[in-house]
Tab-separated table of C-alpha atoms in Angstrom:
chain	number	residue	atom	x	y	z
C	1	UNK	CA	55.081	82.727	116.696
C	2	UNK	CA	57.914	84.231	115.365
C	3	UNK	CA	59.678	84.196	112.018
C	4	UNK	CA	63.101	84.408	111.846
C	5	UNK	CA	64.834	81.264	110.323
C	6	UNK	CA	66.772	78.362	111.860
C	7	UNK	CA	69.988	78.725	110.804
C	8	UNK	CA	70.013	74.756	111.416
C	9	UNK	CA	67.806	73.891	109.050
C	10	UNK	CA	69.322	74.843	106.042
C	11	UNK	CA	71.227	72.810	103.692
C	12	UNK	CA	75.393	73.672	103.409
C	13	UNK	CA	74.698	75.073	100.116
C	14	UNK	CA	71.125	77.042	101.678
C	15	UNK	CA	73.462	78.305	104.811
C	16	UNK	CA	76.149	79.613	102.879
C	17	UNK	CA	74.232	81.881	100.734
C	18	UNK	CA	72.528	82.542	103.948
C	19	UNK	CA	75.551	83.641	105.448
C	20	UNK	CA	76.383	85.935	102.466
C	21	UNK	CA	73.299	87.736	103.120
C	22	UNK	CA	74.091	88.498	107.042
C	23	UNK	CA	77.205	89.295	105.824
C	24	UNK	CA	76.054	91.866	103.688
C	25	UNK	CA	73.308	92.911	106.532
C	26	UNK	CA	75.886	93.462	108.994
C	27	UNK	CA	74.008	90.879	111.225
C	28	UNK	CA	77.116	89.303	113.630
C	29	UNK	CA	75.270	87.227	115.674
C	30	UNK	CA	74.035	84.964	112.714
C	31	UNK	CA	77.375	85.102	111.650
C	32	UNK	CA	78.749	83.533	114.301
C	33	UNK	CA	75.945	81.023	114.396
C	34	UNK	CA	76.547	80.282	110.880
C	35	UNK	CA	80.075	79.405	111.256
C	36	UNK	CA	79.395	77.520	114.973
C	37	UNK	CA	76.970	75.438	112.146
C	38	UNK	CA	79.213	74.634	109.475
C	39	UNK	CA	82.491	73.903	112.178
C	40	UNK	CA	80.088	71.598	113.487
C	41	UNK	CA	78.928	69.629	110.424
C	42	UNK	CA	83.109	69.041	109.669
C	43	UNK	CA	83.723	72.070	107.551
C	44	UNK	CA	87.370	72.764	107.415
C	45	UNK	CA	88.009	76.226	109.372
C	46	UNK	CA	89.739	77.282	106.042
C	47	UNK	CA	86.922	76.248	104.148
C	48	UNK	CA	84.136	78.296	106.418
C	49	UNK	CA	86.529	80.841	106.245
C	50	UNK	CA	86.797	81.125	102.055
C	51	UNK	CA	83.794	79.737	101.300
C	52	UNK	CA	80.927	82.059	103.591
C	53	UNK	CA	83.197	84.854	105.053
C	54	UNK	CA	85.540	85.843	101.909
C	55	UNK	CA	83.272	85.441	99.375
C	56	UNK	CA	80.407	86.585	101.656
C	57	UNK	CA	83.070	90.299	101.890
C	58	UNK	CA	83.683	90.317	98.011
C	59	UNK	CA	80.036	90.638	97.043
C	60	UNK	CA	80.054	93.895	100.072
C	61	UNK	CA	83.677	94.906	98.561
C	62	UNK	CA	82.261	94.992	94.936
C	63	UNK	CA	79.047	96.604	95.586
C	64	UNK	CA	81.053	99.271	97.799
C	65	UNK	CA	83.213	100.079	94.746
C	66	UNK	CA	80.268	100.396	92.654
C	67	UNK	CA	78.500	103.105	94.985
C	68	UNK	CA	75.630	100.428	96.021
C	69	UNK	CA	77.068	100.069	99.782
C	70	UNK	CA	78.712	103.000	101.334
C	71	UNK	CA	80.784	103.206	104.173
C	72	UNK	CA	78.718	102.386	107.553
C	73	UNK	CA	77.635	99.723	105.806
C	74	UNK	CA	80.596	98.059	105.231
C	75	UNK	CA	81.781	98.438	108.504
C	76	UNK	CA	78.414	96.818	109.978
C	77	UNK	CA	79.767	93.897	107.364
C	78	UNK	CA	83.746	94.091	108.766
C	79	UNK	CA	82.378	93.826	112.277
C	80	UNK	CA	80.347	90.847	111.708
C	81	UNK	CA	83.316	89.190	109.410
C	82	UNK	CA	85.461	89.936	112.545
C	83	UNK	CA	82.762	87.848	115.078
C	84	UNK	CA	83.085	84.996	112.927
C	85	UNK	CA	87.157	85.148	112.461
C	86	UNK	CA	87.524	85.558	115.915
C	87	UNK	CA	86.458	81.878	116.331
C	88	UNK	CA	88.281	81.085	112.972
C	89	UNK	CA	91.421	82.711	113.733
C	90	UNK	CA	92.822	79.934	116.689
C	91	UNK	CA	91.183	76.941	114.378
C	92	UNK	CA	93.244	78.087	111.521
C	93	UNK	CA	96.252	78.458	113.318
C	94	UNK	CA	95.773	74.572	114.870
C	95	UNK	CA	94.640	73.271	111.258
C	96	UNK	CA	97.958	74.648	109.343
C	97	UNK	CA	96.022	76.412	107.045
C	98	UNK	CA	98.014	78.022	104.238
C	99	UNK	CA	99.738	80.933	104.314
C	100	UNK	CA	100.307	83.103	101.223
C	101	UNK	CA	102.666	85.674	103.117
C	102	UNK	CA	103.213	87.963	106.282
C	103	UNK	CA	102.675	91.282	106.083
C	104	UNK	CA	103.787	93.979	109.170
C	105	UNK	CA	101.014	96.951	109.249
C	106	UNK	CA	100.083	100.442	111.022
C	107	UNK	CA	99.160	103.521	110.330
C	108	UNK	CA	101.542	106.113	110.782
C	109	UNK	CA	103.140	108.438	113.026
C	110	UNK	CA	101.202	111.489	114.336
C	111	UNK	CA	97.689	109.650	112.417
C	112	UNK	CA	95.249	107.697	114.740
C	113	UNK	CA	93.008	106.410	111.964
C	114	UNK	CA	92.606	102.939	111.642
C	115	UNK	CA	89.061	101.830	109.687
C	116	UNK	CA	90.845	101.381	106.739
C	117	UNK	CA	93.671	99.537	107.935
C	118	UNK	CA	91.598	97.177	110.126
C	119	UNK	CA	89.324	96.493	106.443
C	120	UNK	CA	92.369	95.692	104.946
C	121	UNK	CA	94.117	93.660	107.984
C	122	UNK	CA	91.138	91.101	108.126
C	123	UNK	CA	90.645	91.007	104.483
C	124	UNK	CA	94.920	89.992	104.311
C	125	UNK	CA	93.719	87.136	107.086
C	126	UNK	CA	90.781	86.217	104.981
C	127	UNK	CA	92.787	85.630	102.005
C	128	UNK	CA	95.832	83.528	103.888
C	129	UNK	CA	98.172	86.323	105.031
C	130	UNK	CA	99.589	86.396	108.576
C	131	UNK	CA	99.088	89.723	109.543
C	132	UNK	CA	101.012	91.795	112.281
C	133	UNK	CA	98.688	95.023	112.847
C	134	UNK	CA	100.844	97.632	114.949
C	135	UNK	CA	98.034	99.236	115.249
C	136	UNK	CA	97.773	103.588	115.332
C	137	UNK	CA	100.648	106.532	115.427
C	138	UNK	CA	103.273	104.529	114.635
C	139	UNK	CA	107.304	105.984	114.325
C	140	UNK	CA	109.675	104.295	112.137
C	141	UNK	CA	111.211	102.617	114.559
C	142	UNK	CA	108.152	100.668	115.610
C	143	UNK	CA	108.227	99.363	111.896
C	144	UNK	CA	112.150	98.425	112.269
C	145	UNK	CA	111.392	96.522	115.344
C	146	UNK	CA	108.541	94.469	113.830
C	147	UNK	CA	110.338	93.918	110.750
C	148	UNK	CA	113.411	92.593	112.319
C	149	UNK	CA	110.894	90.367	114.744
C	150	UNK	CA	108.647	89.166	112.740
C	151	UNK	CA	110.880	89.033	108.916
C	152	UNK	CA	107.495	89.931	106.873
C	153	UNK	CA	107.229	89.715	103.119
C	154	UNK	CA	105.439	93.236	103.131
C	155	UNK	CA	105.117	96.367	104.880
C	156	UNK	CA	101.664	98.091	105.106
C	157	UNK	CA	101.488	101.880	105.266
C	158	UNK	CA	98.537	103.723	106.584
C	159	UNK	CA	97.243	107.339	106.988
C	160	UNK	CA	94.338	109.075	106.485
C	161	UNK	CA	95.901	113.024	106.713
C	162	UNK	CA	97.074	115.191	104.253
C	163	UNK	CA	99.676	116.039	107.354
C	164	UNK	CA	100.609	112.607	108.338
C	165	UNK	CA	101.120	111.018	104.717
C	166	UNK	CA	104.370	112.159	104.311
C	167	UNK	CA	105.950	110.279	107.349
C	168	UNK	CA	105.243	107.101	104.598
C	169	UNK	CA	108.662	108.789	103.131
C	170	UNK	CA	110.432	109.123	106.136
C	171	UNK	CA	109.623	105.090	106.772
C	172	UNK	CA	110.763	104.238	103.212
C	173	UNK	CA	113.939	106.277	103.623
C	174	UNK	CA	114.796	104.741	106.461
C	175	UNK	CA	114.925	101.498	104.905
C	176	UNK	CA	116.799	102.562	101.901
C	177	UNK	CA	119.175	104.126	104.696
C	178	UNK	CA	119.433	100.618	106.148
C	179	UNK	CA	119.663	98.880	102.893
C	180	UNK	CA	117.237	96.775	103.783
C	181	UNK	CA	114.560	98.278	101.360
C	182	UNK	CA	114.418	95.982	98.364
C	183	UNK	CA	113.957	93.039	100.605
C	184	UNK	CA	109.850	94.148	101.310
C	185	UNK	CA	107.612	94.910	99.561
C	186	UNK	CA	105.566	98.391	100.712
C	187	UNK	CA	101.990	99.131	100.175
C	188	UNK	CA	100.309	101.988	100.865
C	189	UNK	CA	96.688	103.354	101.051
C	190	UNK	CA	94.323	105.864	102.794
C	191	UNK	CA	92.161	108.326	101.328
C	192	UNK	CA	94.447	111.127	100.571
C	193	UNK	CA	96.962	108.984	98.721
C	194	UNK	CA	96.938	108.463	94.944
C	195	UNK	CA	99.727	106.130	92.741
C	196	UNK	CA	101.220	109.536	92.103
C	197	UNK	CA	102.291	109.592	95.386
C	198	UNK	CA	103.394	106.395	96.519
C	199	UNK	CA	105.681	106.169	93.201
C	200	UNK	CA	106.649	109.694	94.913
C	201	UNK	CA	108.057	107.920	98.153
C	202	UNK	CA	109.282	105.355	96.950
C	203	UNK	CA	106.057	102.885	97.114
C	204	UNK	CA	105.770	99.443	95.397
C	205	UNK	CA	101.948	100.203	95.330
C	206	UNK	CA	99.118	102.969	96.170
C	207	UNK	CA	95.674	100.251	97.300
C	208	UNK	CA	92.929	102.540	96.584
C	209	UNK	CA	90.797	99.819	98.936
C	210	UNK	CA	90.641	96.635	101.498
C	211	UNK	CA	89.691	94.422	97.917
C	212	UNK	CA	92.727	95.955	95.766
C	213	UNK	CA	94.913	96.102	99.302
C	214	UNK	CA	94.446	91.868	98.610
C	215	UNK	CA	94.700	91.306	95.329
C	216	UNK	CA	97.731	93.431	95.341
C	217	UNK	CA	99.142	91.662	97.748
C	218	UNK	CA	98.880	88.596	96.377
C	219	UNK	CA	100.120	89.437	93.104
C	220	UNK	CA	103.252	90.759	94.330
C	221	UNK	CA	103.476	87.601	96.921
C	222	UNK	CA	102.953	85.231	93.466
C	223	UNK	CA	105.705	87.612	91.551
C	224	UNK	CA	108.131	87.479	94.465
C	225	UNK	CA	107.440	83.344	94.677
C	226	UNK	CA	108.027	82.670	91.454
C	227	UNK	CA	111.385	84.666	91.215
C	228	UNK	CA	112.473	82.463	94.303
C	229	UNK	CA	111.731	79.341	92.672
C	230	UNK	CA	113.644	80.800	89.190
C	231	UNK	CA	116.084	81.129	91.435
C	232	UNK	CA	116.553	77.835	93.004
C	233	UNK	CA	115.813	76.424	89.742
C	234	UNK	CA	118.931	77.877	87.971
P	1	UNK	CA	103.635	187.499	82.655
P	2	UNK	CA	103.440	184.349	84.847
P	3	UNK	CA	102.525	181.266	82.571
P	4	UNK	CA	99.466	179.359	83.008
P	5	UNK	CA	98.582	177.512	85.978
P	6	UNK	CA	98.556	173.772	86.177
P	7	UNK	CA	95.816	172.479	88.381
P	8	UNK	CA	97.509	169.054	90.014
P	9	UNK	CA	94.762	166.402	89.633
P	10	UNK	CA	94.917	163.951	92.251
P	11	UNK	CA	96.438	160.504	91.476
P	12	UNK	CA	94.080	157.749	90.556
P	13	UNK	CA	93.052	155.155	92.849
P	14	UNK	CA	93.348	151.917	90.796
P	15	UNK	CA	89.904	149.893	91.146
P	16	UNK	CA	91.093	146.619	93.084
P	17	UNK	CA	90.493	143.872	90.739
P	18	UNK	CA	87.451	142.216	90.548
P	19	UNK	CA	87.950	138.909	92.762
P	20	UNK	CA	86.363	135.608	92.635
P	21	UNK	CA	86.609	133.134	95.469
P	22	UNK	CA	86.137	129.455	94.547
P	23	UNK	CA	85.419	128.374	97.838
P	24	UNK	CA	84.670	125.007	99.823
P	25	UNK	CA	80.731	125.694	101.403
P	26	UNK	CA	81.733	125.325	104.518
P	27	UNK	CA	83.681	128.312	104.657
P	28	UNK	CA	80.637	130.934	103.005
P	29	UNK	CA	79.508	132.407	105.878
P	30	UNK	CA	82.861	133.349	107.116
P	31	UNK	CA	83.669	134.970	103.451
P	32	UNK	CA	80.587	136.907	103.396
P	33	UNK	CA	80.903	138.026	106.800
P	34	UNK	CA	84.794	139.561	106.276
P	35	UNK	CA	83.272	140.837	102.628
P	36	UNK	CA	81.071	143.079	104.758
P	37	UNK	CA	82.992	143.777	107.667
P	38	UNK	CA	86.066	145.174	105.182
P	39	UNK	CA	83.672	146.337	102.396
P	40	UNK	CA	85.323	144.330	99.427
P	41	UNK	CA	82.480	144.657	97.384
P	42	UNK	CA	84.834	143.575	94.210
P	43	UNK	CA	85.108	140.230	95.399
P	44	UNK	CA	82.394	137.683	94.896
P	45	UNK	CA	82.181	133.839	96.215
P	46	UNK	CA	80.818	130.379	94.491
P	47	UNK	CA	80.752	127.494	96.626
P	48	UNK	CA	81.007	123.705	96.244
P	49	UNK	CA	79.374	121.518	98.372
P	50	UNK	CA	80.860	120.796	101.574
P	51	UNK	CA	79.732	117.058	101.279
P	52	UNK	CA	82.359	116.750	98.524
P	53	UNK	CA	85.015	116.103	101.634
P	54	UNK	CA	83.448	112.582	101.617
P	55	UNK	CA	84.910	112.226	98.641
P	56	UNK	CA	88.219	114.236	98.468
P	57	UNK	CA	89.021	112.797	95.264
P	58	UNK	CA	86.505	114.756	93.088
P	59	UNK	CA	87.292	118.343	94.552
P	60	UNK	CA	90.366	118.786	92.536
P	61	UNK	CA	88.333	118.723	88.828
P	62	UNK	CA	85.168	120.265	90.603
P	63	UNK	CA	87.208	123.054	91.789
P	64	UNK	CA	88.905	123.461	88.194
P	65	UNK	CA	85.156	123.120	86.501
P	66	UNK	CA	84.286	125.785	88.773
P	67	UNK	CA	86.953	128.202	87.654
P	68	UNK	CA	86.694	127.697	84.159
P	69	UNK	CA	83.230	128.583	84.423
P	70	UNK	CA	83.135	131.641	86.145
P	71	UNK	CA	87.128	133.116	85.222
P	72	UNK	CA	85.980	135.203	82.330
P	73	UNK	CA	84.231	137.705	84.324
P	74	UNK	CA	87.266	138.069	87.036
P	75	UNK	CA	90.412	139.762	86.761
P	76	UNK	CA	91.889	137.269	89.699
P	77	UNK	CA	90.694	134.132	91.165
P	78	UNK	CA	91.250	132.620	94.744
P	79	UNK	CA	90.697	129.412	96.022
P	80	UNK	CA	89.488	128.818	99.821
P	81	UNK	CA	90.018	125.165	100.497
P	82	UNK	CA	92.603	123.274	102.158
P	83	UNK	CA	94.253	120.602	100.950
P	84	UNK	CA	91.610	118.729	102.250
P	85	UNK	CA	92.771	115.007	101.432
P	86	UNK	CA	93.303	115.772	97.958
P	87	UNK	CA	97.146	114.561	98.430
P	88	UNK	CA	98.402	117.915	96.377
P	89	UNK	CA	96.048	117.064	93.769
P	90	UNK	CA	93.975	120.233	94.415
P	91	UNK	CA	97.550	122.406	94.407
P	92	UNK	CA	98.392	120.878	91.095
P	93	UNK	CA	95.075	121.910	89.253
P	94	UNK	CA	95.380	125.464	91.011
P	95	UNK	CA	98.959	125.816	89.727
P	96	UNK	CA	97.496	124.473	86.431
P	97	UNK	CA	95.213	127.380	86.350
P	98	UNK	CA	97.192	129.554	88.017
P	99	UNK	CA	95.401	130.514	91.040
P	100	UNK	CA	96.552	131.069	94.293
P	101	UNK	CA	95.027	128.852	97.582
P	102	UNK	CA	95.449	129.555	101.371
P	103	UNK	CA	98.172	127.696	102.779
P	104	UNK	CA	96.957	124.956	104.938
P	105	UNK	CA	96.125	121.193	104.995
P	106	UNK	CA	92.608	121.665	106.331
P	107	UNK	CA	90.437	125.219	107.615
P	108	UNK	CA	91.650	123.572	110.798
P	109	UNK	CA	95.126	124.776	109.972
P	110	UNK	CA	94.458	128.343	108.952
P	111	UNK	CA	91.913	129.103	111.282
P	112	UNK	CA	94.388	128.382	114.129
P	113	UNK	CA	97.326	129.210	112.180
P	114	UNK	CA	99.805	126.975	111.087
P	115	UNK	CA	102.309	126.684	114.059
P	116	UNK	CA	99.762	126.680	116.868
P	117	UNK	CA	97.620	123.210	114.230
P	118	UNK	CA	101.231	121.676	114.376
P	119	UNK	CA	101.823	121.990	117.731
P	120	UNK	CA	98.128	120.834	118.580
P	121	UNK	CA	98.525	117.997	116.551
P	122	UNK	CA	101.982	116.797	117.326
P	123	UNK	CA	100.503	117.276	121.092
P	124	UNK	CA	97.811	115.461	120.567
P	125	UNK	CA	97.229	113.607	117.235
P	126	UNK	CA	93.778	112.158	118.883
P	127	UNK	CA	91.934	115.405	118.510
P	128	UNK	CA	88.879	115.645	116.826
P	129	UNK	CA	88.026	119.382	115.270
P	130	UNK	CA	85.004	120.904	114.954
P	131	UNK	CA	84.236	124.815	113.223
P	132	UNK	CA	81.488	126.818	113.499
P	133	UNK	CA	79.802	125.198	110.346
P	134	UNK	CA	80.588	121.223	111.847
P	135	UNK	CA	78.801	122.567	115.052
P	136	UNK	CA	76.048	123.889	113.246
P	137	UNK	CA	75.399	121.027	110.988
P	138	UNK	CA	76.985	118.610	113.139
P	139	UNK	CA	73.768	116.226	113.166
P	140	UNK	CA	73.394	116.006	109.164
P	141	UNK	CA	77.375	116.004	108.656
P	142	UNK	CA	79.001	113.645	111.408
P	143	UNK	CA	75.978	111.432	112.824
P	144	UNK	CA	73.718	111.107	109.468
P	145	UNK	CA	76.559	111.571	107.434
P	146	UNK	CA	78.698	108.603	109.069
P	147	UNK	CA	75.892	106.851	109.806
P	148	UNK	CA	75.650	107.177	113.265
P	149	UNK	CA	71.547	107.669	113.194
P	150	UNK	CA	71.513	104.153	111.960
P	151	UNK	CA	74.154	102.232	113.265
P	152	UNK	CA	75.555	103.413	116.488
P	153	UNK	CA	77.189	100.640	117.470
P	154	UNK	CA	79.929	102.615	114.535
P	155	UNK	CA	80.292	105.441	117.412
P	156	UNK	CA	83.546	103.038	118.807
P	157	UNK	CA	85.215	102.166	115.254
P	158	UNK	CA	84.853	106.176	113.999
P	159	UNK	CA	85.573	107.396	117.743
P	160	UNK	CA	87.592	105.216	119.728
P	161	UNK	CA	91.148	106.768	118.981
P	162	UNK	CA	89.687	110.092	119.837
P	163	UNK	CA	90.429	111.400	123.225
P	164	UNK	CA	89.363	115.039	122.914
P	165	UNK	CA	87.180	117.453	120.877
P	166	UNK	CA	88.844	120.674	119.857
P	167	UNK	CA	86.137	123.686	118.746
P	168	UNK	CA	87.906	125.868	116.921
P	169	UNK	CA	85.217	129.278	117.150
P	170	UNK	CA	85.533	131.457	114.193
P	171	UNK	CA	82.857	133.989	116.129
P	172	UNK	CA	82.399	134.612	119.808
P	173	UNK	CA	78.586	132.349	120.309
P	174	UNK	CA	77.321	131.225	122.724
P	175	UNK	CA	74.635	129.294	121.534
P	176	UNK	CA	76.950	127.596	119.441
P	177	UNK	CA	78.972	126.482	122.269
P	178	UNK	CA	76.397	124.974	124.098
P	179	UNK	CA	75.972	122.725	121.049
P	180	UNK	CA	79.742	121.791	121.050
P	181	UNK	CA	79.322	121.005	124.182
P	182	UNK	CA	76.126	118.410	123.025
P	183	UNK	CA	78.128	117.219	119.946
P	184	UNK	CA	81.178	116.470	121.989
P	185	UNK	CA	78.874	114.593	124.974
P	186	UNK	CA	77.427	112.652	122.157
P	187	UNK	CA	80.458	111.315	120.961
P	188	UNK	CA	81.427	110.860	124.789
P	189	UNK	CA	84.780	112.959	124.349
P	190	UNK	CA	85.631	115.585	126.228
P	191	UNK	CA	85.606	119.327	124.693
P	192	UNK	CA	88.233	121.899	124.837
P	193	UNK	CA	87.425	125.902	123.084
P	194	UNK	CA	89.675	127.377	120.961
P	195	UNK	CA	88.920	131.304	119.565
P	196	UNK	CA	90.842	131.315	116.988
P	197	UNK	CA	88.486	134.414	114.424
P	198	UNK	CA	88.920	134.637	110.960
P	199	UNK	CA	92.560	136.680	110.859
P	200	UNK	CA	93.960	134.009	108.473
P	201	UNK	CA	91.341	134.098	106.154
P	202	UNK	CA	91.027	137.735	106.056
P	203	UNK	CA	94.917	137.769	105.436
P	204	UNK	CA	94.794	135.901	102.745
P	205	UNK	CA	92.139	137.163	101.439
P	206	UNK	CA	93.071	140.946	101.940
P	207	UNK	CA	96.649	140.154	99.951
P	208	UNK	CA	97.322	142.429	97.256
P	209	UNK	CA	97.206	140.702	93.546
């Protein structure tokens, strides 16, 4: 006999919290299930998406902030988000979900640390961004070619490195050199970097994490939105 | 009549000042090691833990509670971190205080020596360093301490970039070698040896005041 549960069996409501719970377990496999379940019963992909995976990643963001969940654990959590937005990610894209904004990412030149930057990648997706990841060691022209490509609203800065932080500068300065700097919006984030800093280089923003990475992207999306629509008002 | 003789006394030999080291705990062995090997019995060491890398942001005020607790017994204080993913907070409490660090972002950097860490790096940014304190504690540090021992399914997101391990030896060991050698098969990366001693710490530390 054994006792694990049937995912099946549980009410919408019963499932969801379920889902929260893998989520927070790290448990990928259910997670997957879970969202296989609630595609099946006519659940909007945007609505799975929101309703068990997002909200299932703020209760692991919040306790992670508050020292209850510590690293490896959230990444057990990211990987198992990622199972289920893999088959999220073409539904989405076929449902015309909304966007909120686009947002170009990497982590810098010389630095080949990406946990953070993957957090905060599928946390922008979670949360309605289209997000270009350019992945690890990334020079500035890499960034010039994806802007011009893909037109983004922001640009996402990465490094983990005392010694490869400062290349955010030589990005930033490149786009003042090109004038094209006040058209994006920059955020930046990894563990040695501080506000401090990115007002330093030049920064819109310093994200301290994957949570304030979103909500500081939104903000600036909803300040940049409404200063188009003043405009086309007047 | 010849006048009275002056006996020339030598000339004084100042006491070197007494020294504190604030250092990172990682580094204590080394320190004590030079302190016996060049006899600097006026300088003295108090760690912090070497855990506190996890969490780069504390070191800064930990490192300035440290001083401020043991200054008044010191005519000089030095400070043997790195940067260590402080972002220059670290430099701006020790300028704050007025005392003097060892150049370098990391121990990586001033165990090998500035030029040779740049070059390595800018060679190869994928290189994962280990000292002779990561090889000995390598198990409670990197596999408990990122959770490998629980979840090692992690081993590809922490390693995956990686494409070689880089033990810088501080002092000539064999044994410790042979566990390199372990810590690098475990995280299935290839190792290359660097002896690089202690000369940049014992420059630093050997500067006059």
């Amino acid at each position: 006999m054994t006792n694990e549960l049937d995912l099946n069996t549980l009410s919408d409501d019963e499932l969801v919290e379920q889902m929260h719970d893998d989520l927070y377990d790290g448990l990928k496999d259910e997670i997957e299930e879970g969202v296989r379940i609630l595609l099946g019963r006519g659940w909007k992909p945007y609505e799975v998406l929101t309703k068990s995976l997002v909200a299932g990643m703020q209760i692991v963001g919040a306790d992670f902030r508050d020292g209850i969940l510590f690293v490896p654990e959230v990444l057990m959590s990211a990987g198992a988000m990622k199972g289920g937005m893999a088959i999220l990610r073409p539904l989405l894209a076929e449902t015309g979900a909304p966007k909120i904004g686009k947002m170009v990412i990497g982590t810098v030149k010389g630095d080949i640390h990406d946990i953070g930057k993957n957090l905060v990648t599928m946390m922008l997706e979670g949360a309605g961004f289209e997000v270009i990841d350019l992945g690890i060691n990334n020079a500035v022209e890499k960034y010039l070619a994806a802007i011009e490509e893909h037109q983004p609203d922001i640009i996402g800065l990465s490094a983990l490195l005392t010694t490869t932080m400062p290349y955010m500068k030589v990005v930033i300065d490149t786009l003042k050199e090109k004038g094209i700097r006040s058209d994006y919006i920059v955020l930046v984030g990894g563990a040695p970097l501080n506000e401090a800093f990115a007002e330093s280089i030049g920064a819109d923003a310093y994200c301290r994490d994957a949570a304030v990475a979103v909500e500081t992207a939104k903000s600036f999306m909803a300040r940049r939105q409404g200063s188009i629509l003043a405009r086309e008002v007047a | 009549m010849a006048g009275p003789t002056m006996i020339p006394t030598p000339p004084e030999t100042p006491e070197p000042p007494r020294t504190l080291v604030v250092a990172c705990g990682a580094l204590a062995r080394e320190f004590l090691l030079l302190k016996e090997l060049n006899g600097w019995d006026h300088m003295s060491i108090v760690c912090l833990p070497a855990k506190l890398h996890n969490r780069p942001e504390r070191i800064p005020e930990a490192v300035r509670a440290k001083i401020r607790k043991e200054r008044s017994a010191y005519d000089r204080v030095l400070c043997l971190y790195g940067d260590c993913g402080t972002g220059g907070l670290l430099d701006k409490v020790l300028a704050e205080e007025g005392v003097e660090r060892i150049e370098g972002a990391h121990c990586y950097e001033f165990f090998l020596g500035s030029e040779e860490f740049t070059a390595l790096a800018d060679d190869d940014p994928a290189t994962f360093f280990l000292t002779d304190y990561l090889v000995r504690h390598f198990d409670s540090l990197i596999i408990k301490g990122l959770g490998l021992d629980r979840f090692p399914q992690l081993l590809e997101t922490y390693f995956g970039n990686y494409t070689q391990v880089v033990f810088l030896a501080q002092v000539p060991d064999p044994a410790l070698v042979a566990k390199a050698e372990r810590a690098a098969a475990r995280l299935g990366l290839p190792l290359v040896v660097r002896q690089t001693g202690l000369r940049g710490m014992e420059r630093f530390l050997a500067r006059p005041a």
